[in-house]
GROMACS .gro file of C-alpha atoms in nm:
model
  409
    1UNK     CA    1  -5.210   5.039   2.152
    2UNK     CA    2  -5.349   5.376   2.138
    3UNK     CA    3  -5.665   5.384   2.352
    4UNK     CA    4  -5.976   5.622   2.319
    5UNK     CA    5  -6.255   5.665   2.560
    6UNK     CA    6  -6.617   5.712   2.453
    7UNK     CA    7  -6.805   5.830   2.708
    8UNK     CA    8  -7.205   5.787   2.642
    9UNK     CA    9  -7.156   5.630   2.260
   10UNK     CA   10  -7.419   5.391   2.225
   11UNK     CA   11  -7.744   5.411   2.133
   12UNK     CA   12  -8.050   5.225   1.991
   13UNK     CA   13  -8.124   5.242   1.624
   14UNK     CA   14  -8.457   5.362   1.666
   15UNK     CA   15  -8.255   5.697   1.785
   16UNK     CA   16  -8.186   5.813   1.442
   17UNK     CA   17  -7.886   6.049   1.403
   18UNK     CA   18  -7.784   5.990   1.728
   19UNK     CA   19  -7.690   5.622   1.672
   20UNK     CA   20  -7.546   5.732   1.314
   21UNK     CA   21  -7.347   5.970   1.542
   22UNK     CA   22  -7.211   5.647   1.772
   23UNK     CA   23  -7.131   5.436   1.444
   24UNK     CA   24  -6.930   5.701   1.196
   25UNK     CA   25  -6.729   5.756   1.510
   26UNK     CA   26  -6.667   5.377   1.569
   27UNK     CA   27  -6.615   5.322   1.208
   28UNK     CA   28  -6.345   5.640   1.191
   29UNK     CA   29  -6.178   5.541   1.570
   30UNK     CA   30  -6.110   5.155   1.428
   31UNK     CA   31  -5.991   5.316   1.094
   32UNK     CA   32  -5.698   5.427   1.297
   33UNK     CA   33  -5.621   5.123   1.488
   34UNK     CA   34  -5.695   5.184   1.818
   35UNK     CA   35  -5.855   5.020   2.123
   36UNK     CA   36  -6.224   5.190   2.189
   37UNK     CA   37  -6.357   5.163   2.549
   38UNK     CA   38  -6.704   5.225   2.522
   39UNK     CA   39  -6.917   5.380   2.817
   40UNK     CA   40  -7.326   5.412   2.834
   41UNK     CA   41  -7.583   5.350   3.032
   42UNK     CA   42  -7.748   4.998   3.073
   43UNK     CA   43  -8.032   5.016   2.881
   44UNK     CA   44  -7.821   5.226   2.574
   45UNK     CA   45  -7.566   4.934   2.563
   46UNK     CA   46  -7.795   4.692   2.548
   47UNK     CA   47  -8.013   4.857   2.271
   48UNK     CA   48  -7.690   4.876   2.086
   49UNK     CA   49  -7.537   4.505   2.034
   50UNK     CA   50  -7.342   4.573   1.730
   51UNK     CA   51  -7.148   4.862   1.850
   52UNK     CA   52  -7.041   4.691   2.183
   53UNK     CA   53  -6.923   4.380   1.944
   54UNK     CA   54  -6.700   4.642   1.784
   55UNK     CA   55  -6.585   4.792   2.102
   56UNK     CA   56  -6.263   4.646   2.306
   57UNK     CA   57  -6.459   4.672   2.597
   58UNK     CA   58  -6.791   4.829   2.759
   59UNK     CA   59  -6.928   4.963   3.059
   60UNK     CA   60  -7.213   5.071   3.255
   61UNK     CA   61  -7.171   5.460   3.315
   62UNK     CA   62  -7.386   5.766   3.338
   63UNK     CA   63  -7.253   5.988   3.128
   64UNK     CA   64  -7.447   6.244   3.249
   65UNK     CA   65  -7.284   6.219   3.628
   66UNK     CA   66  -7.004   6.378   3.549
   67UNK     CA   67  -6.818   6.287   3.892
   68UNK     CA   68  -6.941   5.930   3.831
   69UNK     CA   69  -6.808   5.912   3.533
   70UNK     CA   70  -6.472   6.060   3.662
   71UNK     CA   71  -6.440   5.828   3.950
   72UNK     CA   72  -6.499   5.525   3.729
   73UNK     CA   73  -6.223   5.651   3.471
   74UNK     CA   74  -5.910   5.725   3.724
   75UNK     CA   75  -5.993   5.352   3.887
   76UNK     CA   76  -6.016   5.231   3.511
   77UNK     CA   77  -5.718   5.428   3.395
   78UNK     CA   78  -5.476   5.319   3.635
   79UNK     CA   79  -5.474   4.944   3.489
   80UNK     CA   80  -5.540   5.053   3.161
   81UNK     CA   81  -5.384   5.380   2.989
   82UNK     CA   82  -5.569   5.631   2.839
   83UNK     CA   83  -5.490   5.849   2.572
   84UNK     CA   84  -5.785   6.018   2.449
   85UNK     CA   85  -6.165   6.089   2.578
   86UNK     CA   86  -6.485   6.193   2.401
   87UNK     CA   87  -6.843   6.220   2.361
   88UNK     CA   88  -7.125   6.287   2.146
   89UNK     CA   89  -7.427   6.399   2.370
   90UNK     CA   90  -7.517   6.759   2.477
   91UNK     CA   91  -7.564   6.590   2.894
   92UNK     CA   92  -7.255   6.434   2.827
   93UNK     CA   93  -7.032   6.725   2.785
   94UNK     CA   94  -6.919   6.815   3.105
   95UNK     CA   95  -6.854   6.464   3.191
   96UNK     CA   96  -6.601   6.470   2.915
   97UNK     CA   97  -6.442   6.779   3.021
   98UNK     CA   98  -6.362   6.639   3.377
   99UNK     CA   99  -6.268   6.301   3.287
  100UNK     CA  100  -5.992   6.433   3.015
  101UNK     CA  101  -5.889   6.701   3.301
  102UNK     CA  102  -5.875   6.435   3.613
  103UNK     CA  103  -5.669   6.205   3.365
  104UNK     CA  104  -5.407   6.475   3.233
  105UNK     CA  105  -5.541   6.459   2.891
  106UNK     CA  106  -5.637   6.689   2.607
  107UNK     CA  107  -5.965   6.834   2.610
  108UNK     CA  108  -6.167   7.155   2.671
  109UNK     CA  109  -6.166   7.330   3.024
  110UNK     CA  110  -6.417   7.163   3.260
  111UNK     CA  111  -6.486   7.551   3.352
  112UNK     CA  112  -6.543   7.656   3.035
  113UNK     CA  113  -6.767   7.376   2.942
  114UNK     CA  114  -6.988   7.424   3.266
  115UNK     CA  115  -7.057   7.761   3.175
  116UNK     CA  116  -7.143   7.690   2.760
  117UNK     CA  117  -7.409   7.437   2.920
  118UNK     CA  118  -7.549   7.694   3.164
  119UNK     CA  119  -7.740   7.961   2.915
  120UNK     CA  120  -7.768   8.264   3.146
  121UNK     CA  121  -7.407   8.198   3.259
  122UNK     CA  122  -7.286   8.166   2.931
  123UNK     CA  123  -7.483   8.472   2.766
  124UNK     CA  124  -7.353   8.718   3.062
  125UNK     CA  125  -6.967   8.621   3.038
  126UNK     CA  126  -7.010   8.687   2.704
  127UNK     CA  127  -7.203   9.021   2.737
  128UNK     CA  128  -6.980   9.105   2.942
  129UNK     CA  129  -6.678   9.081   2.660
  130UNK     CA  130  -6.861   9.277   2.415
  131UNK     CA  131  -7.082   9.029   2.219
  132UNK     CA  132  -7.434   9.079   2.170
  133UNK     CA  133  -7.691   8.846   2.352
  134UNK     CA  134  -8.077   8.887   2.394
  135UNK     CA  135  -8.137   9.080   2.686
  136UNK     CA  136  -8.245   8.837   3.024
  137UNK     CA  137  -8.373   8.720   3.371
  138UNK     CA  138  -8.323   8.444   3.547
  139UNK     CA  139  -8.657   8.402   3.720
  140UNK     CA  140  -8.762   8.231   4.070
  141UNK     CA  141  -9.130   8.279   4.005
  142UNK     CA  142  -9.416   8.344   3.752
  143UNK     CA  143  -9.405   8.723   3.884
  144UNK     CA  144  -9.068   8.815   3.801
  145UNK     CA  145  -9.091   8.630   3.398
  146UNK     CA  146  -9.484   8.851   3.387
  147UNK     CA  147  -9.282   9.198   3.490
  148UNK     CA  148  -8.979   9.054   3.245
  149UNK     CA  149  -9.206   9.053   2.978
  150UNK     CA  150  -9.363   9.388   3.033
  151UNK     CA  151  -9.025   9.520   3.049
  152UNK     CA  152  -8.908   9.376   2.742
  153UNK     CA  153  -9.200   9.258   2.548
  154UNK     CA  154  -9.439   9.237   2.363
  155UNK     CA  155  -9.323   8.869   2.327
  156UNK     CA  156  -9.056   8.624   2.521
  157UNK     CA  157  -8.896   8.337   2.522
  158UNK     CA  158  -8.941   8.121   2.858
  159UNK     CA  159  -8.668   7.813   2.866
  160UNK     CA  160  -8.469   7.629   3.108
  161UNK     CA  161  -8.100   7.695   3.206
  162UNK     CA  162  -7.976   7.394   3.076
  163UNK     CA  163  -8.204   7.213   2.816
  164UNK     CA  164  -8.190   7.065   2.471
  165UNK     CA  165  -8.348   7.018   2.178
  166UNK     CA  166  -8.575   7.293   2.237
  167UNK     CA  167  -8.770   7.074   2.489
  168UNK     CA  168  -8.958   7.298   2.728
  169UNK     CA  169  -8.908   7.608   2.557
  170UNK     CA  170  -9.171   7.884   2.509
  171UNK     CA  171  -9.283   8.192   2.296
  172UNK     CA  172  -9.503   8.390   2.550
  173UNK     CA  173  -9.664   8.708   2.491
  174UNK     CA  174 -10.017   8.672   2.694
  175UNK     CA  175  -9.881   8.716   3.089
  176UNK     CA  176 -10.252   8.445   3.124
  177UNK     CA  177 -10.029   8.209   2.950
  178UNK     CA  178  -9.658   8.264   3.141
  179UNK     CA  179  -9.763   8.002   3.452
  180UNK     CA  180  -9.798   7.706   3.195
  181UNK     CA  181  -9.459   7.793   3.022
  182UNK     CA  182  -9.323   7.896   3.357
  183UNK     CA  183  -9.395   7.555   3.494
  184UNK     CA  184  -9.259   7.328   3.166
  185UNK     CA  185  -8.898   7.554   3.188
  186UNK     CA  186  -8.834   7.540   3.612
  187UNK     CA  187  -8.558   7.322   3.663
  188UNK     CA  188  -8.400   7.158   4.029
  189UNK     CA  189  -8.315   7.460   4.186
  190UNK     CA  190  -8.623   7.640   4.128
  191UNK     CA  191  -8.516   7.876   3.844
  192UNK     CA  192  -8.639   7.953   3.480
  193UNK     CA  193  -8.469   8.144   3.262
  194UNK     CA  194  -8.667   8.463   2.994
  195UNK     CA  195  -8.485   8.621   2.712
  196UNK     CA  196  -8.605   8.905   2.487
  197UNK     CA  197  -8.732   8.743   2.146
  198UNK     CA  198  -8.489   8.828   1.874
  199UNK     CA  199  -8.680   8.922   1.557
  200UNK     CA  200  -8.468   8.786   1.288
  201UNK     CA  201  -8.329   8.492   1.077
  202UNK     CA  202  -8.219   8.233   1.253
  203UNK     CA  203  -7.872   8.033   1.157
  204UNK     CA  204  -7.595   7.754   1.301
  205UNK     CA  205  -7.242   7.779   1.267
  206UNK     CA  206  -7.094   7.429   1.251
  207UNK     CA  207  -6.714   7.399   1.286
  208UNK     CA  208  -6.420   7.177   1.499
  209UNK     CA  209  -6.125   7.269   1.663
  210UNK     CA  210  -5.764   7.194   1.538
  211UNK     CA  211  -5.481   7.267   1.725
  212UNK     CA  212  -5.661   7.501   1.933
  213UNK     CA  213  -5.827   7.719   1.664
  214UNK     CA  214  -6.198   7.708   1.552
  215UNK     CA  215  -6.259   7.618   1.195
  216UNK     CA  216  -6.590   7.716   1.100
  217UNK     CA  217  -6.718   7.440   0.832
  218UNK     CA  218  -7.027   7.577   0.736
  219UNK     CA  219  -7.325   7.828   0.813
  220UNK     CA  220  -7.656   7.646   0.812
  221UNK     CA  221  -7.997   7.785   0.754
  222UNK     CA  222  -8.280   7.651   0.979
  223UNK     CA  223  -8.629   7.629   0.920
  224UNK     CA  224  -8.912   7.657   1.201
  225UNK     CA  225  -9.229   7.557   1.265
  226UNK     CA  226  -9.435   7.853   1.258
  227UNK     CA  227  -9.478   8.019   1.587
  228UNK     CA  228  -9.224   7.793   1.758
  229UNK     CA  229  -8.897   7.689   1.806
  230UNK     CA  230  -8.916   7.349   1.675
  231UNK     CA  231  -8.663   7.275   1.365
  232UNK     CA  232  -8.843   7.123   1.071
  233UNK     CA  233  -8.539   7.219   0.842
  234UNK     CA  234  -8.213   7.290   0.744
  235UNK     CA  235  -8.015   7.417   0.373
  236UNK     CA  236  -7.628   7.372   0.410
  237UNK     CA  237  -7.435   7.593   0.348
  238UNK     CA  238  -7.675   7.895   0.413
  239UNK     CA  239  -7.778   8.128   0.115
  240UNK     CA  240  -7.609   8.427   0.281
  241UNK     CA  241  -7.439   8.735   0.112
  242UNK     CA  242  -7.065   8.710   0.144
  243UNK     CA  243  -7.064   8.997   0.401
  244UNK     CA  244  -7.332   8.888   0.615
  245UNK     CA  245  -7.191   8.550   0.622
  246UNK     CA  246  -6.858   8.694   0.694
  247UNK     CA  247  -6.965   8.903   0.997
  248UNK     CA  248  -7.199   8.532   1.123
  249UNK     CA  249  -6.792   8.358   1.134
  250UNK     CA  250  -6.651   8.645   1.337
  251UNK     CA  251  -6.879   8.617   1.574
  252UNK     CA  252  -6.874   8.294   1.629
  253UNK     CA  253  -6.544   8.256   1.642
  254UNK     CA  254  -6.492   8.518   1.893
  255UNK     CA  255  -6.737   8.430   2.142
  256UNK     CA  256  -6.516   8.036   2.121
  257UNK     CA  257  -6.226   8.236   2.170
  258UNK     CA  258  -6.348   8.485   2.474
  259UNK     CA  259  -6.526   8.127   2.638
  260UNK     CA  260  -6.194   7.971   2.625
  261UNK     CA  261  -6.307   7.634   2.400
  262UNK     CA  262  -6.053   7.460   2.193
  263UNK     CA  263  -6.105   7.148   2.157
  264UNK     CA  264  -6.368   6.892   1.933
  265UNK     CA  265  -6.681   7.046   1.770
  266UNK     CA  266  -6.894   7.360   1.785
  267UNK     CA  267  -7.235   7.456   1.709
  268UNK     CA  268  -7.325   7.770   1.768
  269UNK     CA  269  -7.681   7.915   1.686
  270UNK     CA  270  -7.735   8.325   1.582
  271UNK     CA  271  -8.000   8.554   1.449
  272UNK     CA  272  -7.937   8.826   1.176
  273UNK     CA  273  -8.138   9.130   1.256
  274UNK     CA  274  -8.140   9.436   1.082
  275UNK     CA  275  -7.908   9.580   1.262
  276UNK     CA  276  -7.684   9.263   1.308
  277UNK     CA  277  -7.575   8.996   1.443
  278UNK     CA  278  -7.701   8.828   1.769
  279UNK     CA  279  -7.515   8.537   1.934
  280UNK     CA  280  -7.773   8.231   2.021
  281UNK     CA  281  -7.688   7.950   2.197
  282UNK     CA  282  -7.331   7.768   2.202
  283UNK     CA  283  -7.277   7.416   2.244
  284UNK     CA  284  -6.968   7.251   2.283
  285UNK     CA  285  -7.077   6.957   2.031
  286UNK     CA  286  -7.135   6.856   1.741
  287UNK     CA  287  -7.451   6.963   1.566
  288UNK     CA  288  -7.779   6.707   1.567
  289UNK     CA  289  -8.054   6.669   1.373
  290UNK     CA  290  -7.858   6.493   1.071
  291UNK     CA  291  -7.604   6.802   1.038
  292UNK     CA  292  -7.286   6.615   1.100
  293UNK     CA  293  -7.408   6.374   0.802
  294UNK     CA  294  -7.473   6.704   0.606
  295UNK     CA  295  -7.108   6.815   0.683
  296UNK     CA  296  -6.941   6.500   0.615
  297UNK     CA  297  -7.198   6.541   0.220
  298UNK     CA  298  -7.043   6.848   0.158
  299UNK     CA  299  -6.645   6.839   0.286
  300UNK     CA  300  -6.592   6.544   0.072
  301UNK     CA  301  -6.365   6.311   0.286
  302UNK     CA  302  -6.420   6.515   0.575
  303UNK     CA  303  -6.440   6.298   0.852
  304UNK     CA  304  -6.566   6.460   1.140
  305UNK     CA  305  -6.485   6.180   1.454
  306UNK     CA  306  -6.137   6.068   1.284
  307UNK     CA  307  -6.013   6.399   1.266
  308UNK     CA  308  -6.107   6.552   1.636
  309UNK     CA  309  -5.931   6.216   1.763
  310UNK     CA  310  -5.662   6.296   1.568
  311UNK     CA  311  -5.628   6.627   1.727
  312UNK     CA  312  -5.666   6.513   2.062
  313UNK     CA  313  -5.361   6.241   2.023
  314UNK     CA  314  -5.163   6.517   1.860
  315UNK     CA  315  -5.123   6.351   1.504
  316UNK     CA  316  -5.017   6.595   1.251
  317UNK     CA  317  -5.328   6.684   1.005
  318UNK     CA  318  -5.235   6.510   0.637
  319UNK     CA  319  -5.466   6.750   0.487
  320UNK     CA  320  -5.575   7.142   0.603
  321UNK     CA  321  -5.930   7.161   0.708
  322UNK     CA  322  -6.178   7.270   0.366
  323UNK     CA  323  -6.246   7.655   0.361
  324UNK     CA  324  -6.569   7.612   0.160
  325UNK     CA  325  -6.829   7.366   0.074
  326UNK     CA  326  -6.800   7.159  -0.241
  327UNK     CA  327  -7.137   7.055  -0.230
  328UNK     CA  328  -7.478   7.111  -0.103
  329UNK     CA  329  -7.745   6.939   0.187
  330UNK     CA  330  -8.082   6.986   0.289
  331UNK     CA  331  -8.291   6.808   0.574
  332UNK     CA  332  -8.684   6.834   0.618
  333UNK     CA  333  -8.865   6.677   0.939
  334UNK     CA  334  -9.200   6.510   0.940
  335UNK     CA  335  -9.475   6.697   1.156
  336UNK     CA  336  -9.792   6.621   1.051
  337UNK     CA  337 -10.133   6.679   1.215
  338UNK     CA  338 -10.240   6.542   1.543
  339UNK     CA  339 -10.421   6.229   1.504
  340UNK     CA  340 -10.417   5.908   1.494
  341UNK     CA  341 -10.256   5.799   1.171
  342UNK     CA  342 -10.508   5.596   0.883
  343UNK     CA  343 -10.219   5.556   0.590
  344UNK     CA  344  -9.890   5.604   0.496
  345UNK     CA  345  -9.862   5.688   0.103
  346UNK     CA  346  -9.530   5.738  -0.070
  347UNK     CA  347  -9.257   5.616   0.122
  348UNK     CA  348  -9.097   5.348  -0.056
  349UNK     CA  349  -9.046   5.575  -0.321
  350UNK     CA  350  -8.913   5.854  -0.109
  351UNK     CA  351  -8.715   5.634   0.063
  352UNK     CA  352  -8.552   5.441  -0.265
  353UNK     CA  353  -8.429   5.835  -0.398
  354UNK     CA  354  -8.048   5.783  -0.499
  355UNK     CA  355  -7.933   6.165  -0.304
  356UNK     CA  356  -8.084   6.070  -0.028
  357UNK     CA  357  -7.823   6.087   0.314
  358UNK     CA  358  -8.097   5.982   0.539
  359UNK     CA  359  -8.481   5.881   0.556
  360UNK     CA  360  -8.636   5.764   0.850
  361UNK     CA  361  -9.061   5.783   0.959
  362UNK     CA  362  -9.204   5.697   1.234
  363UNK     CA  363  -9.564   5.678   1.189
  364UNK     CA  364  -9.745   5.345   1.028
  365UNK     CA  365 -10.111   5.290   1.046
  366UNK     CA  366 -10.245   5.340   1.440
  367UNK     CA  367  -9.993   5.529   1.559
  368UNK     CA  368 -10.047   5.833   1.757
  369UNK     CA  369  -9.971   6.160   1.622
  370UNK     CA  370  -9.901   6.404   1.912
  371UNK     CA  371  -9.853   6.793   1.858
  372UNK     CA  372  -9.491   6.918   1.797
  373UNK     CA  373  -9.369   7.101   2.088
  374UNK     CA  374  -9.006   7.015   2.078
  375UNK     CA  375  -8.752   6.893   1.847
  376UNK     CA  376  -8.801   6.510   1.976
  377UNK     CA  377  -9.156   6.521   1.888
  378UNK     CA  378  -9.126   6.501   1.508
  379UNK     CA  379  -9.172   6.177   1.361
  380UNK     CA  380  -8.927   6.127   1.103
  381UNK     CA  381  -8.668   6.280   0.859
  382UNK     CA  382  -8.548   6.301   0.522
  383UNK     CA  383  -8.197   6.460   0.432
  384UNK     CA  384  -8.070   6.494   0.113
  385UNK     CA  385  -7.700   6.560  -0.084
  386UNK     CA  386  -7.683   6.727  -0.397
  387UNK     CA  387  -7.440   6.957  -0.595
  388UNK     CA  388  -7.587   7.254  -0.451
  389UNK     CA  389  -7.781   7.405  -0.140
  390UNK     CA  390  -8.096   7.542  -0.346
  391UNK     CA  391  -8.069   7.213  -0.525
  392UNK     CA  392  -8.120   7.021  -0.223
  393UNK     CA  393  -8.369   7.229  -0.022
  394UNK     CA  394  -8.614   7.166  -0.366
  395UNK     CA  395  -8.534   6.842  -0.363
  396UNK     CA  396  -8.593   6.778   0.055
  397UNK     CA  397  -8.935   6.964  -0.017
  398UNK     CA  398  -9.065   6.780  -0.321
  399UNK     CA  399  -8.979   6.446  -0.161
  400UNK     CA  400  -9.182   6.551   0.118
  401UNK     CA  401  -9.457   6.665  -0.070
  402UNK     CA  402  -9.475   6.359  -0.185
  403UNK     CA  403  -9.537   6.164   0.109
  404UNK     CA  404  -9.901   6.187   0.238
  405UNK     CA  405  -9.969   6.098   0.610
  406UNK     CA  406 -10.364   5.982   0.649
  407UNK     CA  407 -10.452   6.147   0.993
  408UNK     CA  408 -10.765   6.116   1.163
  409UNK     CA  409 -10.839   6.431   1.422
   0.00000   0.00000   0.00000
């Protein structure tokens, strides 16, 4: 039997897209008939019954540690064989990386992966080949991030090195207000990292490798909460003129290229500006935030777990990769005032809509309503698949409209 390796694929179902995530790729790994040793930590395993039931086998593993993770695997893989590792999670990346490596198996360069998940290190390799980043500092103290932003003002962005979901990341422009964000961003060592604030829209490029070559899938348009960086939605594919789009794939796809990734998914996040394109962030990963269910919507019979394994075990494709979205996806988050929440109106109608992908809330009479400050702080979601991007993005915002949150201040 063929065996695959998950490394961090469990989660509870109160995690929302993540545990989605965990059971597509179960459902699409058993599809193919082989044996799936799953790996999480303690509490994730047990939160997630159903998927270990599924599972040949489970074990207790940080999949953050990446040299725990690859001392547990050569012990593990020298009774049982291996033939293909993986993982879902941003921390779990590099983990991945040097478990395929230390076991001989397919998968991106440990090197190469270390670098994606280190932002400063990642946007100077890549300034260095040409492509266009915000300008930076990597900071040791509140001085040197107030003299960045007099430099390079009028406005920042303080974050740390090697975050997620936009947790701890800050628009500063006041040098009264830089100690606060300074503090939230400083990581371990001691070190925060400022970027010039690109003025322009912002976008994701979702794609997988196959056979060593990005794909792109699909450009997705986000939508921010004013004056932040927190996602409260995304259209897929992007309303983008054909050049524009055209010069967002380049881009993308040479940055992959120049930091040596070939292997699984991609998201990459870009601004245009008037005078063009600026890389954002790359993560060796699929997208979150509902996305890969957006994908799957729109590639009908795309299946986005099946077909990196596939890859990996070097099984010929039956079918080329789609060039273009058939159809079209939306996804709006919940954010509503701080409070504490009186009434919930609306939601077993929202949540009985036939396009819906995905609907989840949070918030029921008493709960606390705390402000949004990162993407983990919103309190629900609801994603839609239609025929059409401007189809859906109506449709995500009159369902929303149409749920009314009681908060009292």
């Amino acid at each position: 039997m063929t065996t695959v390796l998950v490394i961090g694929g469990a989660a509870p179902k109160e995690s929302g897209f993540v545990r989605d995530i965990c059971e597509r790729a179960m459902d699409q790994f058993l599809a193919r008939n082989v044996t799936v040793i799953l790996t999480d930590t303690k509490e994730n395993l047990a939160a997630a019954p159903e998927l270990v039931a599924r599972a040949a086998d489970s074990h207790e593993l940080d999949f953050a540690d990446a040299a725990a993770c690859v001392n547990w695997a050569t012990t593990f893989a020298r009774h049982t064989p291996v033939h293909a590792v993986v993982g879902f999670r941003e921390y779990a990346a590099v983990s991945v990386a040097e478990v395929a490596a230390a076991l001989g198996l397919p998968g991106n360069p440990p090197e190469a992966v270390r670098r994606v998940r280190t932002k400063d290190e990642c946007r100077e390799f890549l300034r260095q080949h040409g492509v266009r980043q915000p300008e930076l500092a990597l900071c040791a103290t509140e001085r040197e991030a107030v003299d960045f932003l007099a430099a390079h003002g009028p406005e920042v962005v303080v974050k740390p090195r090697r975050g997620s979901s936009s947790e701890g990341v800050r628009r500063v422009s006041d040098p009264t207000a830089m100690a606060a964000a300074f503090g939230e961003a400083l990581d371990a060592e001691g070190l925060v990292l400022v970027e010039e604030f690109v003025h322009g829209a912002e976008f994701s490029v979702e794609g997988l490798f196959e056979a060593g070559a990005p794909h792109v899938l699909t450009v997705t348009q986000k939508h921010l909460a004013p004056g932040g960086f927190v996602e409260i939605g995304h259209v897929m594919p992007a309303p983008l003129p054909g050049a524009v789009e055209a010069e967002v794939r380049a881009t993308v796809i040479r940055a992959l290229d120049i930091l040596g990734l070939g292997r699984g998914h991609f998201h990459v996040e870009c601004w245009v500006t008037d005078s063009g394109v600026v890389l954002g962030e790359v993560h060796a990963r699929q997208p979150g935030d509902w996305l890969h269910s957006m994908l799957e919507w729109i590639h009908p019979g795309l299946e986005l777990y099946g077909r990196w394994l596939d890859d990996l075990l070097g099984v010929p494709a039956a079918t080329a990769l789609p060039q273009r979205p058939a159809r079209g996806a939306a996804a709006r988050f919940l954010a509503p005032p701080s409070g504490v929440v009186r009434a919930v109106h609306g939601w077993a109608e929202l949540s009985a809509h036939p396009s819906l992908l995905a609907a989840s809330c949070a918030l029921s009479p008493g709960s606390a309503v705390r402000p949004v400050s990162s993407n983990l702080d919103r309190h629900g979601a609801v994603v839609v698949g239609t025929g059409d991007a401007a189809t859906a993005e109506s449709l995500a915002a009159q369902l929303l409209t149409g749920l009314r949150i009681d908060v009292t201040a």
